[in-house]
C-alpha positions as semicolon CSV with decimal commas, in nm:
position;residue;x (nm);y (nm);z (nm)
1;X;0,000;0,000;0,000
2;X;0,126;0,345;-0,095
3;X;0,184;0,559;0,217
4;X;0,202;0,938;0,187
5;X;0,256;1,186;0,472
6;X;0,145;1,548;0,423
7;X;0,268;1,831;0,647
8;X;0,098;2,170;0,641
9;X;-0,036;2,398;0,913
10;X;-0,344;2,493;0,708
11;X;-0,631;2,245;0,717
12;X;-0,772;2,355;0,383
13;X;-0,438;2,288;0,214
14;X;-0,404;1,945;0,377
15;X;-0,754;1,847;0,271
16;X;-0,701;1,974;-0,081
17;X;-0,378;1,781;-0,129
18;X;-0,530;1,467;0,017
19;X;-0,833;1,492;-0,212
20;X;-0,619;1,532;-0,525
21;X;-0,390;1,243;-0,433
22;X;-0,671;1,004;-0,339
23;X;-0,836;1,069;-0,673
24;X;-0,516;0,960;-0,848
25;X;-0,412;0,695;-0,595
26;X;-0,741;0,566;-0,446
27;X;-0,576;0,283;-0,252
28;X;-0,316;0,506;-0,088
29;X;-0,296;0,561;0,286
30;X;-0,257;0,935;0,337
31;X;-0,198;1,093;0,677
32;X;-0,132;1,450;0,782
33;X;0,059;1,651;1,043
34;X;0,046;2,022;1,119
35;X;0,408;2,125;1,179
36;X;0,769;2,039;1,109
37;X;0,838;1,885;1,448
38;X;0,551;1,636;1,416
39;X;0,660;1,564;1,061
40;X;1,006;1,453;1,172
41;X;0,860;1,246;1,457
42;X;0,622;1,059;1,227
43;X;0,891;0,991;0,971
44;X;1,114;0,849;1,244
45;X;0,837;0,621;1,373
46;X;0,700;0,478;1,046
47;X;0,794;0,390;0,692
48;X;0,662;0,623;0,421
49;X;0,678;0,614;0,044
50;X;0,653;0,992;0,005
51;X;0,650;1,307;0,216
52;X;0,488;1,630;0,097
53;X;0,572;1,926;0,318
54;X;0,491;2,294;0,329
55;X;0,796;2,515;0,365
56;X;0,662;2,762;0,623
57;X;0,543;2,580;0,934
58;X;0,563;2,624;1,312
59;X;0,852;2,469;1,510
60;X;1,053;2,367;1,201
61;X;1,043;2,487;0,844
62;X;0,994;2,231;0,571
63;X;1,359;2,257;0,471
64;X;1,477;2,211;0,830
65;X;1,257;1,902;0,857
66;X;1,388;1,785;0,520
67;X;1,748;1,801;0,643
68;X;1,663;1,583;0,943
69;X;1,463;1,338;0,735
70;X;1,744;1,293;0,485
71;X;1,992;1,242;0,767
72;X;1,797;0,948;0,909
73;X;1,581;0,827;0,618
74;X;1,764;0,936;0,301
75;X;1,562;0,701;0,081
76;X;1,229;0,882;0,139
77;X;1,143;1,129;-0,140
78;X;1,026;1,468;-0,013
79;X;0,836;1,732;-0,210
80;X;0,848;2,088;-0,073
81;X;0,552;2,323;-0,122
82;X;0,565;2,701;-0,082
83;X;0,394;3,030;-0,148
84;X;0,733;3,201;-0,179
85;X;0,887;3,281;-0,519
86;X;1,065;2,968;-0,636
87;X;1,412;3,115;-0,665
88;X;1,421;3,213;-0,295
89;X;1,420;2,861;-0,155
90;X;1,444;2,619;-0,446
91;X;1,822;2,585;-0,448
92;X;1,827;2,539;-0,070
93;X;1,558;2,273;-0,091
94;X;1,721;2,085;-0,378
95;X;2,064;2,096;-0,213
96;X;1,906;1,955;0,103
97;X;1,774;1,659;-0,096
98;X;1,421;1,756;-0,198
99;X;1,271;1,558;-0,484
100;X;1,081;1,862;-0,602
101;X;0,988;2,219;-0,521
102;X;0,634;2,330;-0,602
103;X;0,441;2,653;-0,569
104;X;0,102;2,617;-0,399
105;X;-0,056;2,788;-0,699
106;X;0,007;2,470;-0,901
107;X;-0,281;2,278;-1,055
108;X;-0,376;1,921;-0,965
109;X;-0,203;1,773;-1,270
110;X;0,131;1,923;-1,168
111;X;0,105;1,777;-0,818
112;X;0,029;1,434;-0,963
113;X;0,320;1,459;-1,207
114;X;0,560;1,562;-0,931
115;X;0,433;1,283;-0,707
116;X;0,482;1,017;-0,973
117;X;0,834;1,136;-1,052
118;X;0,928;1,144;-0,685
119;X;0,795;0,791;-0,633
120;X;1,013;0,678;-0,924
121;X;1,319;0,827;-0,759
122;X;1,338;1,123;-0,994
123;X;1,329;1,498;-0,930
124;X;1,061;1,736;-1,045
125;X;1,110;2,107;-1,109
126;X;0,892;2,339;-1,313
127;X;1,012;2,469;-1,650
128;X;1,019;2,820;-1,500
129;X;1,242;2,708;-1,217
130;X;1,469;2,515;-1,453
131;X;1,517;2,833;-1,654
132;X;1,598;3,036;-1,341
133;X;1,846;2,775;-1,221
134;X;2,015;2,780;-1,561
135;X;2,045;3,158;-1,539
136;X;2,207;3,129;-1,197
137;X;2,456;2,870;-1,321
138;X;2,551;3,082;-1,621
139;X;2,559;3,412;-1,433
140;X;2,905;3,566;-1,389
141;X;2,795;3,755;-1,078
142;X;2,930;3,638;-0,739
143;X;2,711;3,485;-0,470
144;X;2,497;3,736;-0,283
145;X;2,553;3,779;0,093
146;X;2,222;3,619;0,192
147;X;2,316;3,299;0,008
148;X;2,581;3,235;0,273
149;X;2,317;3,218;0,548
150;X;2,191;2,892;0,694
151;X;1,827;2,801;0,630
152;X;1,721;2,919;0,976
153;X;1,923;3,241;0,945
154;X;1,760;3,311;0,610
155;X;1,416;3,260;0,766
156;X;1,501;3,499;1,051
157;X;1,635;3,754;0,802
158;X;1,303;3,764;0,619
159;X;1,103;3,797;0,940
160;X;1,326;4,076;1,071
161;X;1,297;4,255;0,738
162;X;0,918;4,239;0,768
163;X;0,942;4,430;1,096
164;X;0,864;4,149;1,341
165;X;1,004;4,174;1,692
166;X;1,240;3,921;1,849
167;X;0,952;3,798;2,065
168;X;0,719;3,753;1,767
169;X;0,984;3,568;1,568
170;X;1,064;3,349;1,867
171;X;0,699;3,253;1,902
172;X;0,672;3,171;1,530
173;X;0,988;2,957;1,530
174;X;0,938;2,808;1,879
175;X;1,266;2,951;2,013
176;X;1,352;3,213;2,275
177;X;1,399;3,582;2,189
178;X;1,760;3,541;2,303
179;X;1,812;3,273;2,039
180;X;1,658;3,500;1,776
181;X;1,893;3,777;1,887
182;X;2,186;3,540;1,836
183;X;2,065;3,460;1,484
184;X;2,028;3,832;1,415
185;X;2,387;3,897;1,522
186;X;2,514;3,619;1,295
187;X;2,312;3,752;1,003
188;X;2,441;4,107;1,044
189;X;2,799;3,980;1,070
190;X;2,779;3,751;0,765
191;X;2,611;4,015;0,552
192;X;2,828;4,303;0,677
193;X;2,522;4,503;0,787
194;X;2,471;4,703;1,105
195;X;2,098;4,721;1,183
196;X;1,747;4,608;1,094
197;X;1,689;4,902;0,861
198;X;1,978;4,790;0,643
199;X;1,844;4,434;0,654
200;X;1,506;4,556;0,534
201;X;1,654;4,762;0,251
202;X;1,861;4,464;0,141
203;X;1,559;4,231;0,152
204;X;1,345;4,472;-0,051
205;X;1,623;4,535;-0,305
206;X;1,673;4,162;-0,364
207;X;1,300;4,083;-0,353
208;X;1,326;3,856;-0,050
209;X;1,005;4,004;0,091
210;X;0,693;4,140;-0,073
């Protein structure tokens, strides 16, 4: 029996994905979790044929969960879903071992295609993303400062740039404000910036936030 685990903190999204997949794979066993921490726990406890995970979730992002999953269960294909522009996280997700990176605006046929490819051990990326990745490979420009950040640092950068406080970010990421402050210091050092205003200008200039 095909076993698929879906992780997303929005019930409507979970139900929609499950409905699409059951229409294509009526005999599949599909279960859901609501955050990255539960996702990792379930993967550690049971065998799964496929994991489909949102990127932005409480406790752990989809990419953070992906890193842990691949460390312990490298054979499990993982598809990452997001509302963010593909180029922001796609390379990070693919480097971490994702079998595909999909925008939530996709249609049902694209989800099914990506699922089938992942189950066959292949990767799925959209034609648009493939073109953007090709541009990055062929670009003579050096890496941008934010590309040197860890996945968690990059997440904190975006939240700081949106004007969230250390307390708000800590609550979203299930860490203490002190930990967020440590991330902020690392980000500023790596990017050679001095304050949140500069972070925000950088994020807007490079279209990291809307």
